[in-house]
Coordinates of C-alpha atoms in Angstrom, one line a residue:
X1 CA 190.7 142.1 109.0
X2 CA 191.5 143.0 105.3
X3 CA 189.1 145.0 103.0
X4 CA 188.4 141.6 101.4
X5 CA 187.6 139.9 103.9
X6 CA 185.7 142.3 105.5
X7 CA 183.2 142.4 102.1
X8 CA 183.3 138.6 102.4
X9 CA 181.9 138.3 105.7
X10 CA 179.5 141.2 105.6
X11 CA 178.0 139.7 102.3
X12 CA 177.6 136.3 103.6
X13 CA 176.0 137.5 106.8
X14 CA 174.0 139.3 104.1
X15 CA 173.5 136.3 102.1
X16 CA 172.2 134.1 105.6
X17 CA 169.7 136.9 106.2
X18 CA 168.0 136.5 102.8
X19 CA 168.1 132.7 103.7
X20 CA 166.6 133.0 107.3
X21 CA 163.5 135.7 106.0
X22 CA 162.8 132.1 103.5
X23 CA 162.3 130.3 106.5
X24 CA 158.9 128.5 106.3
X25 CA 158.9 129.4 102.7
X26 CA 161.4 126.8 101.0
X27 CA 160.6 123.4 102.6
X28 CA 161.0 120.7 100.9
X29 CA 163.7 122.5 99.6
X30 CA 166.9 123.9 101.8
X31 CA 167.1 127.0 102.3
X32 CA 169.9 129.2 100.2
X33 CA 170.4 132.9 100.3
X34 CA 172.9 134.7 97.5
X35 CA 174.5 138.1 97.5
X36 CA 176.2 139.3 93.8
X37 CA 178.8 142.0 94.4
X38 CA 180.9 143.6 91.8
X39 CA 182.6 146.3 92.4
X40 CA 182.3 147.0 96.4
X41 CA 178.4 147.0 95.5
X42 CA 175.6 144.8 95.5
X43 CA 173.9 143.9 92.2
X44 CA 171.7 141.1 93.0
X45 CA 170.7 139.1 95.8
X46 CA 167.8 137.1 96.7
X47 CA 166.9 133.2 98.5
X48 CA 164.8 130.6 97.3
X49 CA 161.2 130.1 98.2
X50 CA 159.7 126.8 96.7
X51 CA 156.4 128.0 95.6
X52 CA 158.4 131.2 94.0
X53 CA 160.8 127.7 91.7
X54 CA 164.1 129.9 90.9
X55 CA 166.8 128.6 93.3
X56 CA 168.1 131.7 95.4
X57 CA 171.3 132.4 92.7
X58 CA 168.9 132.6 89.8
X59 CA 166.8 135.3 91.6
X60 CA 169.9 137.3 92.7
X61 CA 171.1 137.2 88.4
X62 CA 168.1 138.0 86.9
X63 CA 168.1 141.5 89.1
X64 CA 171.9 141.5 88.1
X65 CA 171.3 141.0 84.6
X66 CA 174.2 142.3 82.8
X67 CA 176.5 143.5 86.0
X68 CA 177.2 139.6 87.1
X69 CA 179.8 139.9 84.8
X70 CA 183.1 140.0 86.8
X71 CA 181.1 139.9 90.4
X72 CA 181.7 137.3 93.4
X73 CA 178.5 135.2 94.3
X74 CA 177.9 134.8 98.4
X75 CA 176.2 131.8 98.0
X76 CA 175.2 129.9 101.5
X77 CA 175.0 126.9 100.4
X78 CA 176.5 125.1 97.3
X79 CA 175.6 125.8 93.6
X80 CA 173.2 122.9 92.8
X81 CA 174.8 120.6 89.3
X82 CA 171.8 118.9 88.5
X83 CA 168.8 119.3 86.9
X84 CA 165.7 118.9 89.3
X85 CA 162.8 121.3 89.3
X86 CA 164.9 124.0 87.6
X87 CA 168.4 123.9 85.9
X88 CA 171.8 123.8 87.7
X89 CA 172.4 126.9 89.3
X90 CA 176.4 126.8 88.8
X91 CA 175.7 126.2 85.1
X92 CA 174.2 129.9 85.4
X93 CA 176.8 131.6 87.6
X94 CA 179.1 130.4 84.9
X95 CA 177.2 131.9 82.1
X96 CA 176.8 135.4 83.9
X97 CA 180.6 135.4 84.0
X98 CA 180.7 135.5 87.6
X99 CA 184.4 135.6 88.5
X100 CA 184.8 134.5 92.2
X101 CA 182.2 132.2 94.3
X102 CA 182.2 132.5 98.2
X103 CA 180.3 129.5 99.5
X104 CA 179.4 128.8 103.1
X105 CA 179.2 125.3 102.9
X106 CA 179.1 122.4 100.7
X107 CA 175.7 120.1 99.7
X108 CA 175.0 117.3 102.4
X109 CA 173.5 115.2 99.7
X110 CA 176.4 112.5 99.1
X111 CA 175.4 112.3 95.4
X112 CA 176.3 115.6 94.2
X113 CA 178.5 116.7 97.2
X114 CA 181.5 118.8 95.7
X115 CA 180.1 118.8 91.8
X116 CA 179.0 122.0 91.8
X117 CA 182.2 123.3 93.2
X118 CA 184.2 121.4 90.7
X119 CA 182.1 122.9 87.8
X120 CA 182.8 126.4 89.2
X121 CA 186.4 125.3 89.2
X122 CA 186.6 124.1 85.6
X123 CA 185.3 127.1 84.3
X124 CA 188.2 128.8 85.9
X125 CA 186.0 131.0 89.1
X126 CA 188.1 131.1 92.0
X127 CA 186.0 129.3 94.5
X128 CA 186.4 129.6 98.5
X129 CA 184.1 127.4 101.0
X130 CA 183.7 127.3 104.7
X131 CA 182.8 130.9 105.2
X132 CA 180.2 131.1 107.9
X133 CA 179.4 127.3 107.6
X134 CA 178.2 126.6 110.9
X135 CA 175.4 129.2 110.5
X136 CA 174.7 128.1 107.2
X137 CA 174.5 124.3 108.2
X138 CA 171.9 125.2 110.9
X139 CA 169.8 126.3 108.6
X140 CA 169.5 123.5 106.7
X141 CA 169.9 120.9 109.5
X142 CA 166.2 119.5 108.3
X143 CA 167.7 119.0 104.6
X144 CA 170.9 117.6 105.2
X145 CA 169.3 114.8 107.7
X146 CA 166.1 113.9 105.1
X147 CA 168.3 114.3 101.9
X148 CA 170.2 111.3 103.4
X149 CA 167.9 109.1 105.4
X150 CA 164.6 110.5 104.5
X151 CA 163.8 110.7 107.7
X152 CA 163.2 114.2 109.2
X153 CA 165.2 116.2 111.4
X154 CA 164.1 116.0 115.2
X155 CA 164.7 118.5 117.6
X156 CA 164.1 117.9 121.6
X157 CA 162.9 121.3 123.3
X158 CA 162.4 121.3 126.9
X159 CA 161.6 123.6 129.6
X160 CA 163.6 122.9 132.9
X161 CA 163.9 124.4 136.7
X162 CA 167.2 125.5 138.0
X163 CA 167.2 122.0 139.4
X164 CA 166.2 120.0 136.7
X165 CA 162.9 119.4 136.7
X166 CA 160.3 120.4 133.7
X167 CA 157.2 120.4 135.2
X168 CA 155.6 120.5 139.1
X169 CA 154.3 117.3 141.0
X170 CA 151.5 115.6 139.5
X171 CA 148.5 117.2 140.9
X172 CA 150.5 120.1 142.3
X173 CA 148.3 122.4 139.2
X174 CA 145.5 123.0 137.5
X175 CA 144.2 120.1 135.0
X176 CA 144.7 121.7 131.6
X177 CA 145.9 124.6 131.8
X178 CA 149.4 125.2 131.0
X179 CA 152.2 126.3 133.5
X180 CA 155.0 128.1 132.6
X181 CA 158.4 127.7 133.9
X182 CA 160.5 130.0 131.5
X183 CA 159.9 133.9 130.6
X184 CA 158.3 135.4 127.7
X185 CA 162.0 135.9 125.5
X186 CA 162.4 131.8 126.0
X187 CA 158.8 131.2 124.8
X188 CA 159.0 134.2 121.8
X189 CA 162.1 131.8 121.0
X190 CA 160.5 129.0 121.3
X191 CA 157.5 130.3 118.3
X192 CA 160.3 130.8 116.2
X193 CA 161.2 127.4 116.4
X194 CA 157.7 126.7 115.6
X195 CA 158.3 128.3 112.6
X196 CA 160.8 126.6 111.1
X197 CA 159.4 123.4 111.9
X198 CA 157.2 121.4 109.3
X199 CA 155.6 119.4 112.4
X200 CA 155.3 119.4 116.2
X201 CA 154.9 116.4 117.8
X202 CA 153.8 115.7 121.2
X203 CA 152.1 113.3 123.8
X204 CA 148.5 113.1 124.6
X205 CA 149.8 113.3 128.6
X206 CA 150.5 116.7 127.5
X207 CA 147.8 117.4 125.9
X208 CA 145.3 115.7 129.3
X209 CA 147.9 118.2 131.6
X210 CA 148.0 121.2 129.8
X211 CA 145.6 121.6 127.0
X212 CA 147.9 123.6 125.1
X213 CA 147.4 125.0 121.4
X214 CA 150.9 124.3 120.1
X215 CA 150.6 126.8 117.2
X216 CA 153.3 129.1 115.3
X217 CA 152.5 132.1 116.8
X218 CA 155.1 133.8 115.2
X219 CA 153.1 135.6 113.1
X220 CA 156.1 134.7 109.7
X221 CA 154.7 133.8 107.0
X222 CA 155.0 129.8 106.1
X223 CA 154.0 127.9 102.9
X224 CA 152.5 124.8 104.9
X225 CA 150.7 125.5 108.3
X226 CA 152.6 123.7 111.6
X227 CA 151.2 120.3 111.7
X228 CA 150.6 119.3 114.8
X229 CA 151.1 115.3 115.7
X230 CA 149.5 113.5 118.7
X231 CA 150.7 110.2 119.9
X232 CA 147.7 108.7 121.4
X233 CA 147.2 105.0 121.5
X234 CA 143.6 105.1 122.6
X235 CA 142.2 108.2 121.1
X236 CA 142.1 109.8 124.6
X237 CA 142.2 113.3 122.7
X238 CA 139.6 115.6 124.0
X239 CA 136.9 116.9 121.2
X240 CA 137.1 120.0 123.0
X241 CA 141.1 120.6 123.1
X242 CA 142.5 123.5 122.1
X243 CA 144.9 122.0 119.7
X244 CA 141.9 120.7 117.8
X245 CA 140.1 124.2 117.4
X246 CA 143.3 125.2 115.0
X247 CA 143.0 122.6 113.1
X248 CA 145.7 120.9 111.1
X249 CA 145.6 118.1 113.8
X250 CA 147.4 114.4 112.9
X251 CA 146.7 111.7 115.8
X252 CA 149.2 108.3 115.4
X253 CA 146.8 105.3 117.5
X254 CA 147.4 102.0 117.6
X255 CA 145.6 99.8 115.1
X256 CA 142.6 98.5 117.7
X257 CA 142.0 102.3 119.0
X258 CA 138.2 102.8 119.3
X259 CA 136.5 103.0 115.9
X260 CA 134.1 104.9 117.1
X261 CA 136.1 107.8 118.6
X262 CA 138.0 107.9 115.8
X263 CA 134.7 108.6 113.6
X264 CA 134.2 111.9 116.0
X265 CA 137.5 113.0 116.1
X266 CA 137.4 112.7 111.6
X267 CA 134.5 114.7 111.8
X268 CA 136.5 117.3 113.7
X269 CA 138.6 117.4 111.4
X270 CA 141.6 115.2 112.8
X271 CA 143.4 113.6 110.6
X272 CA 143.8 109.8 111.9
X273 CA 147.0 107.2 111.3
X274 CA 147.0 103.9 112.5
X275 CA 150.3 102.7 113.3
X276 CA 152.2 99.3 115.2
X277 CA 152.3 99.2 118.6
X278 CA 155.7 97.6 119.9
X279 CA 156.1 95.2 122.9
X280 CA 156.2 97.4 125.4
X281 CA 152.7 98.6 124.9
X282 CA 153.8 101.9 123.0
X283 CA 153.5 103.6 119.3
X284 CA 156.5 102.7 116.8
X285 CA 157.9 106.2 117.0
X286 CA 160.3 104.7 113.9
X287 CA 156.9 104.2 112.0
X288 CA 155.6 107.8 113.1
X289 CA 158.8 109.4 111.9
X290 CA 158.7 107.9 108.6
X291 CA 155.0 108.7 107.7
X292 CA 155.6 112.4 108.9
X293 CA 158.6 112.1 106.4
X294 CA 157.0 110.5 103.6
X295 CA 154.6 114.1 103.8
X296 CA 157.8 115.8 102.7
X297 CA 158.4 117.4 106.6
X298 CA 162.0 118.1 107.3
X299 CA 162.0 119.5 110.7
X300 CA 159.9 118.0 113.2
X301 CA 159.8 119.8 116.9
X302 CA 159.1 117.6 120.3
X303 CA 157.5 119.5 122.8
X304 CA 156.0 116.9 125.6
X305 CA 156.3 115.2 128.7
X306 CA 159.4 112.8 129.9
X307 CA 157.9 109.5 129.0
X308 CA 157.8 110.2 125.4
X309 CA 160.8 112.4 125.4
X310 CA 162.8 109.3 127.2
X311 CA 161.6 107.0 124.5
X312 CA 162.3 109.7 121.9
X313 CA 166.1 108.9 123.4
X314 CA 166.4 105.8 124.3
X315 CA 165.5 105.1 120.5
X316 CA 167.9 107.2 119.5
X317 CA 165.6 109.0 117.4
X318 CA 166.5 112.6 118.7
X319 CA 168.5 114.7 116.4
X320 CA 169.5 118.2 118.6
X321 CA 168.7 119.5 121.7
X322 CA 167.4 122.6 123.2
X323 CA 166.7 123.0 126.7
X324 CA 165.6 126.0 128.5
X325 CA 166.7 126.4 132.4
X326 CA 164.6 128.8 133.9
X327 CA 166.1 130.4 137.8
X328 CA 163.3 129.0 139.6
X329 CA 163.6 125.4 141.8
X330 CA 160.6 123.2 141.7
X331 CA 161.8 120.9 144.2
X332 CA 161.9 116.7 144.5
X333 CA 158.9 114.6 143.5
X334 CA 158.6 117.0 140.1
X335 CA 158.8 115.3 136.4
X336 CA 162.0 114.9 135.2
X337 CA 163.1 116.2 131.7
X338 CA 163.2 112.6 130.5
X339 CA 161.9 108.8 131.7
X340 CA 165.8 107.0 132.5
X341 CA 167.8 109.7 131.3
X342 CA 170.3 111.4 133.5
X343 CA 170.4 115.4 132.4
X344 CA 173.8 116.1 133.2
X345 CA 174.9 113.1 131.5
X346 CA 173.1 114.2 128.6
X347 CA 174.0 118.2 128.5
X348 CA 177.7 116.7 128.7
X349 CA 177.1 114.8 126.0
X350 CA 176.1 117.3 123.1
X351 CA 178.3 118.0 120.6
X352 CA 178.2 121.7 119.5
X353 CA 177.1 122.7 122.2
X354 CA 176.0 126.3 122.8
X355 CA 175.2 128.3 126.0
X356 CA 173.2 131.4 125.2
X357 CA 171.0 133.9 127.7
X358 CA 167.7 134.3 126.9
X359 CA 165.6 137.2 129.0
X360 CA 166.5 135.6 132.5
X361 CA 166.4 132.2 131.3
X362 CA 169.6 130.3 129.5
X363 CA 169.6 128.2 126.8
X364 CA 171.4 125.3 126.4
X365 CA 171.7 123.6 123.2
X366 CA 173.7 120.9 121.2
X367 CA 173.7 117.8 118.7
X368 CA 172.9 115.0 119.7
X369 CA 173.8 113.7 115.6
X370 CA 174.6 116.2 113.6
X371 CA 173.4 115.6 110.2
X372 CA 175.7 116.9 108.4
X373 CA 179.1 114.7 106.6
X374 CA 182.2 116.0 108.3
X375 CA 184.6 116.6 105.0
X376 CA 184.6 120.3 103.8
X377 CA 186.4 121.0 101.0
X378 CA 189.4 124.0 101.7
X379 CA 189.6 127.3 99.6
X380 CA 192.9 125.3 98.3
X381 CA 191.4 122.6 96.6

């Protein structure tokens, strides 16, 4: 590898570590890290945080001031060209002077997709993109899919058994109380997940089996706490569940649930949204979506049982993927990952897909859509 490119990669990998730290900090907003460096040495860097305003390049040229001049810009995702909540960050790299812009990938939203770029360009900056743009898309899976459909992005976790199971026979353990098939680096994982999440949602048959919290235990700090979404029809929820003693609770119930429940559970403090029931008997998930959307949350995390996650698919409502296999069996009769969906047909199926060993458990993970438009502009255009 070449001294240049060398500097290139280790200040984009720079630049995605300013963006990851923002994680939980820059929703609605994607999240963008920058790296200035003239010189062999770094003289600004930064990433946005909403509450903070100033995109990520803005923060890395005001500690530049001056030394911009002449210095290449790591930026992970493209220079913005409009004029939203602040002013278009690739009019200010072009008024610092900068002279070369490394970019890991372009903007997802169709509208401005390539100006910012072009802008560069006209000013005469040597511009490069697709430098670590695989990482950099992750990060902003939740932006690209809303910034297009506003809909949020929906990930499918799921804990399995080395024979594809994700949870024992019912009534094989204890009424809720959680059971645990995967080791404490899968579930540390799984919090940071949490994190970068703007909602969970889940099932009130997990919520009857396990009783479980569901909260970002990360202990990162975040701008919006993790909302946590029920699907429960009838307002089954009990008023002594764990998940309602952290608060920040949203239950989705069909219009005819019980009034009167739903006057105890408001006084709890849950949060209560009435939404059509389809012919089958069940919640429009399409309509549950869209309201958790219309709250401004990107990245919404399923953790739950296989009848909702098998509806969650049959829909086609699930955006990625990550299953944990853990090396115990659980044996036949045990709940399968996923009401009418086959698990190897569905691991073969992901695009992307990623095998990665966590403690003794492995990961296996994958698109299901990926969000993101397929054309990358070439450092030769």
């Amino acid at each position: 590898m070449t001294t240049l490119a060398h500097t290139d990669m280790q200040s984009m990998q720079r630049a995605l570590a300013h963006a990851r730290a923002a994680t939980g900090l820059a929703s609605p907003n994607p999240t963008v890290g920058c790296v200035l460096v003239r010189d062999g040495r770094i003289v600004g860097e930064g990433a946005h945080q909403y509450d903070a305003r100033d995109h990520a390049e803005i923060v890395a040229l005001q500690q530049a001031g001056l030394s911009a001049a002449g210095a290449t810009a790591y930026v992970t995702l493209e220079p913005c060209s409009h004029t939203g909540r602040t002013g278009p960050c690739a009019d200010a790299l072009i008024t610092a002077r900068i002279a070369r812009a490394v970019v890991a990938t372009l903007d997802p939203n169709p509208a401005v997709c390539g100006r910012g770029i072009a802008r560069l360009r006209s000013a005469g900056i040597a511009v490069e993109v697709g430098l670590c743009e695989a990482e950099a898309r992750s990060l902003n899976d939740g932006f690209a899919r809303f910034i297009q459909t506003q809909m949020p992005f929906v990930t499918l976790k799921v804990a399995l058994s080395s024979d594809g199971y994700s949870a024992p026979p019912p009534g094989t353990h204890t009424e809720r109380k959680t059971y645990w098939l995967t080791g404490a680096a899968a579930r540390n994982h799984v919090q940071q997940m949490r994190h970068a999440s703007g909602a969970l949602l889940t099932g009130i048959g997990t919520i009857l089996a396990d009783d479980p919290a569901l909260t970002d235990r990360s202990g990162l700090p975040r701008r919006r706490r993790l909302l946590r979404a029920v699907l429960d029809s009838q307002l089954a929820l009990p008023p002594d569940s764990q998940i309602i003693d952290n608060g920040d609770v949203l239950l989705f119930c069909s219009p005819t649930a019980y009034p009167e429940r739903a006057s105890e559970l408001a006084r709890r403090g849950v949060q209560i949204v009435r939404i059509p029931v389809l012919g089958d008997g069940r919640l429009d998930l399409n309509i549950a979506l869209a309201h958790l959307a219309s709250r401004q949350i990107l990245n919404v995390l399923v953790e739950a049982g296989p009848r909702l996650n098998g509806s969650l698919l049959r829909a086609a409502l699930v955006d990625k993927a990550v299953l944990f296999h853990a090396p115990l069996a659980l044996g036949p009769g045990s709940l399968p990952f996923a009401d009418g969906v086959a698990l190897a047909k569905f691991e073969q199926s992901l695009q992307h897909q990623r095998r990665t060993p966590i403690g003794e458990d492995v990961c296996v993970s994958g698109y299901v859509h990926d969000p993101w438009p397929h054309r990358t502009l070439t450092t030769d255009n």
